[in-house]
Short mmCIF file of C-alpha atoms and ligand atoms in Angstrom, two decimals:
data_model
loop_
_atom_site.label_atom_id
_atom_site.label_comp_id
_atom_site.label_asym_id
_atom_site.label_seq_id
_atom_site.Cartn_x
_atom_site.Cartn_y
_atom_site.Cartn_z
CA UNK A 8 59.18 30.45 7.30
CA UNK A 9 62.61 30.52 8.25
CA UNK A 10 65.85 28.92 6.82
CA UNK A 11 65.33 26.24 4.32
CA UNK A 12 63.13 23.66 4.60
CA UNK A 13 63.46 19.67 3.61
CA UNK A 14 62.22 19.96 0.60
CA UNK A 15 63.69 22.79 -0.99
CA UNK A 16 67.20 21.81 0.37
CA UNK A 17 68.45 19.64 -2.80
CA UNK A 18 67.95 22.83 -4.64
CA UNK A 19 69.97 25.51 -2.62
CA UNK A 20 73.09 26.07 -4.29
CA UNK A 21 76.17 28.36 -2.92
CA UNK A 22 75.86 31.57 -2.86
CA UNK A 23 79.92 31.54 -3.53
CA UNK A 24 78.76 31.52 -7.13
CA UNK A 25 77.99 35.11 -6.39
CA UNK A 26 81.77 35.60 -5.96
CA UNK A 27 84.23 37.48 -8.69
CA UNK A 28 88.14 37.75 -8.83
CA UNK A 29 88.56 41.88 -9.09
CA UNK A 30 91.86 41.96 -9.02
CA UNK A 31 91.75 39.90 -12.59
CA UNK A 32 89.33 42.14 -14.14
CA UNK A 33 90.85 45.43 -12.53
CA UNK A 34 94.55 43.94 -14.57
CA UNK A 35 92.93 44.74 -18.10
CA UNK A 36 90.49 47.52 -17.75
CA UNK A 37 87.56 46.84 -20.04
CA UNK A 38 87.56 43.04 -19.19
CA UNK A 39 84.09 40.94 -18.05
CA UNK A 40 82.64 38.52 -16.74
CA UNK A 41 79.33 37.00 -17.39
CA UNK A 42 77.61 35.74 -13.69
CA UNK A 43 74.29 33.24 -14.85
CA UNK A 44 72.93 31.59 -12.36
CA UNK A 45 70.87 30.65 -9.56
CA UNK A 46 70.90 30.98 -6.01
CA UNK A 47 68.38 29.74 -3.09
CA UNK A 48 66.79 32.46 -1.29
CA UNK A 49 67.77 30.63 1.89
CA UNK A 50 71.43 30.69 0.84
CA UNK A 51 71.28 34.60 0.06
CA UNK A 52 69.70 34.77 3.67
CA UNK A 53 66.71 36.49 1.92
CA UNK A 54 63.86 34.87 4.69
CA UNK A 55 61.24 37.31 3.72
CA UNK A 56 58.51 34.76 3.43
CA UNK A 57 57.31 36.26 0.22
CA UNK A 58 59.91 34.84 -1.81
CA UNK A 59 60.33 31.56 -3.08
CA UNK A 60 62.82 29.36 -4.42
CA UNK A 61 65.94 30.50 -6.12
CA UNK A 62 66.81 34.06 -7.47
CA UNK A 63 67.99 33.83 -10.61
CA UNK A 64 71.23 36.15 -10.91
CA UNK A 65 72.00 37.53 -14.59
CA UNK A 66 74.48 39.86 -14.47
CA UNK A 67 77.65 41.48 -16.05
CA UNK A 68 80.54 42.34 -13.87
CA UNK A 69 82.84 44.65 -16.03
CA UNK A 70 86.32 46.79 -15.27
CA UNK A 71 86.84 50.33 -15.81
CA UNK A 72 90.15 51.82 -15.23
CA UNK A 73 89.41 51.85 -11.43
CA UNK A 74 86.43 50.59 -10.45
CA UNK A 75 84.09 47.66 -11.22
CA UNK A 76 80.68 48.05 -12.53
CA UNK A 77 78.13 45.27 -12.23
CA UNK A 78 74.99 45.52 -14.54
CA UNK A 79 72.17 43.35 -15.63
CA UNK A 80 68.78 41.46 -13.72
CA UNK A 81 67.72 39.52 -10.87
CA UNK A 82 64.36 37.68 -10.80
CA UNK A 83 62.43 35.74 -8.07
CA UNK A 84 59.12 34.01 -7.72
CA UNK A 85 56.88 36.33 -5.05
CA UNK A 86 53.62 35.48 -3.49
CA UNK A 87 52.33 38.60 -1.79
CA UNK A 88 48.65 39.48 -0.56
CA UNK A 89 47.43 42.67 -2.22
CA UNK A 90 46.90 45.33 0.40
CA UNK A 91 43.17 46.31 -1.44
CA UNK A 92 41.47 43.74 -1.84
CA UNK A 93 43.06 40.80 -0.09
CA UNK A 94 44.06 38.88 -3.31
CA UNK A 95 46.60 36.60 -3.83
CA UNK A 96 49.61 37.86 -5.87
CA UNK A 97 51.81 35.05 -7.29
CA UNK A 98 54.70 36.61 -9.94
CA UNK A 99 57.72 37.64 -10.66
CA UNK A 100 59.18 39.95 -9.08
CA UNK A 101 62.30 41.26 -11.28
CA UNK A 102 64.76 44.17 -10.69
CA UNK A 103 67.09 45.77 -12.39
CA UNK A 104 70.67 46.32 -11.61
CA UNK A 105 73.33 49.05 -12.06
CA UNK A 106 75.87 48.99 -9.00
CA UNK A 107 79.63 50.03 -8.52
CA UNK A 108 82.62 48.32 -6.97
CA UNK A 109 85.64 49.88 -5.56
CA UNK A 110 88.62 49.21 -3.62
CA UNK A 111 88.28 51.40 -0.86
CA UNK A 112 84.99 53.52 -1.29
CA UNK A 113 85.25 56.68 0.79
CA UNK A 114 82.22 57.69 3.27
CA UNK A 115 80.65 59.81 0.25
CA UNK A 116 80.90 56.85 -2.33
CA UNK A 117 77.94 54.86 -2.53
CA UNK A 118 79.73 52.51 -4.33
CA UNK A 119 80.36 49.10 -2.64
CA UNK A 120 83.49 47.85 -1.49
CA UNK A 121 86.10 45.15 -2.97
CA UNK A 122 87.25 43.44 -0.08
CA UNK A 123 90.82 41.33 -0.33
CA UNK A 124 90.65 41.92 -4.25
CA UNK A 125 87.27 39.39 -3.90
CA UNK A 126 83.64 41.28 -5.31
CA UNK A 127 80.88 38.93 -3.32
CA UNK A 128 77.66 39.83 -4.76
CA UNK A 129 75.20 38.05 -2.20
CA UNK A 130 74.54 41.46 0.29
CA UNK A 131 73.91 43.82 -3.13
CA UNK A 132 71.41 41.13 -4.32
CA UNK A 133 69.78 40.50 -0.90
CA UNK A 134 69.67 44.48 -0.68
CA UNK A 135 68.48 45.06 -4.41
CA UNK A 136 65.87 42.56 -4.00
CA UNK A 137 64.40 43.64 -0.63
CA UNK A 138 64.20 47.15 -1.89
CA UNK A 139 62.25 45.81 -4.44
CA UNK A 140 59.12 44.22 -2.85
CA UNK A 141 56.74 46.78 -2.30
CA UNK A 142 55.94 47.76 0.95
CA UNK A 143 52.16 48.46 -0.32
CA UNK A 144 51.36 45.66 -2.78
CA UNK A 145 48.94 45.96 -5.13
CA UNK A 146 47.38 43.43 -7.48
CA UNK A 147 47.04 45.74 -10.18
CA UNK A 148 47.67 49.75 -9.97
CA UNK A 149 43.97 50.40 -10.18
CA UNK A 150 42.45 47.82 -8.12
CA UNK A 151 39.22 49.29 -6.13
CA UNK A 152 39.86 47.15 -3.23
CA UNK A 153 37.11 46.51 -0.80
CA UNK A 154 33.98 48.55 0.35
CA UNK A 155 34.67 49.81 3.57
CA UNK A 156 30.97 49.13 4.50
CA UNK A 157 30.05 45.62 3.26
CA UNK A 158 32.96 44.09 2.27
CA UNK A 159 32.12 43.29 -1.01
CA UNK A 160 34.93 43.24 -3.93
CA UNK A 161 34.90 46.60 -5.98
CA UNK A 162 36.61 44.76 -8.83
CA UNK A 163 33.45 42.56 -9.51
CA UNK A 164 30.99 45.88 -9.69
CA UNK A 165 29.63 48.27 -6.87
CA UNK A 166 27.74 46.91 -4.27
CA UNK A 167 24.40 47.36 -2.74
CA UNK A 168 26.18 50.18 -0.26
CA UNK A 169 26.23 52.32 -3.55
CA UNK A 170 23.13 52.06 -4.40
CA UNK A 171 21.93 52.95 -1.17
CA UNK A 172 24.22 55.72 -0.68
CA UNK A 173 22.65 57.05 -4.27
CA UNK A 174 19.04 56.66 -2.88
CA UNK A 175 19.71 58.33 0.09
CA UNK A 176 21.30 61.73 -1.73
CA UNK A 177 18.29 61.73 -3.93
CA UNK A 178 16.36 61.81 -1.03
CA UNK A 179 17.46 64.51 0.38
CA UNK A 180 17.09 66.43 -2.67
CA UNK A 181 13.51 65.31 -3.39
CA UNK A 182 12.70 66.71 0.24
CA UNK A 183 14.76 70.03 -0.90
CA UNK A 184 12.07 70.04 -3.88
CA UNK A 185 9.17 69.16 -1.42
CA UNK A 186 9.72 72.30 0.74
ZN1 ZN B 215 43.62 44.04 -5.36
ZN1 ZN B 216 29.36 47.84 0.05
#
């Protein structure tokens, strides 16, 4: 999938919602501002195929005496193949934010920059969320996943290749007793 398709395209809405006014918080340290909303994946430029739909942004952007801390959740509907045993995964995946803004970060900082006294949002929450989707996804943490030998799904019992494996260990030991 790439861009936004027909369909979805009533629903994308600017990702310029995404953008704050620092120098206004930065006058009155302490001040904040509440960001609720929701943007389409397509307008973050998020086309990881796993996502879907809109990310919905919840966050708190407040001022400290020289800096700009943003805090709070993002959310987005994920469908993603678990890595085990093939199954479908369809949630939410949510993550949790707790970022810095600055006006001119130094090399060390890893705080992100506030460019032309503007915060924009939309590259921390592309970055926050692709960091987020697992690389090895799982449908739960324990699934048993396949059997390498017949296929079979672990999750629903052992398979025949157990049993047989079983069989065959006792038969080497009953030939052990024989001699
Ligand atoms: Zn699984
Ligand atoms: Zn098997």
């Amino acid at each position: 999938m790439s861009g936004v398709s027909a369909a979805s395209a009533h629903r994308v809405k600017s990702a310029r919602t995404l953008l704050v006014n620092a120098v206004e918080l930065l006058r009155q340290p302490g001040s904040r501002r509440r960001i609720d909303t929701a943007v389409a994946v397509g307008a973050l430029d998020l086309t990881d195929d796993r996502l879907i739909g809109d990310v919905a942004v919840r966050l708190d952007v407040t001022s400290t005496l020289d800096d700009v801390i943003v805090t709070g959740h993002l959310a987005v509907a994920r469908h993603d193949t678990c890595r085990r045993c093939l199954a479908a995964i369809d949630d939410t995946l949510r993550v949790d934010v707790d970022e810095r803004y600055r006006e001119q970060p130094s090399p060390d900082d890893d705080a992100f920059p506030i460019v032309n006294g503007q915060i924009d949002l939309t590259p921390m929450v592309r970055e926050e969320v692709l960091l987020a989707l697992p690389a090895a996804p799982l449908c739960r943490d324990d699934c048993p996943g396949l059997c390498a030998t017949c296929g079979a799904d672990l999750a629903a019992g052992p398979c025949a290749c157990a049993t047989a494996e079983r069989d065959e260990r006792w038969a080497v030991l009953d030939q052990l007793r024989l001699d």
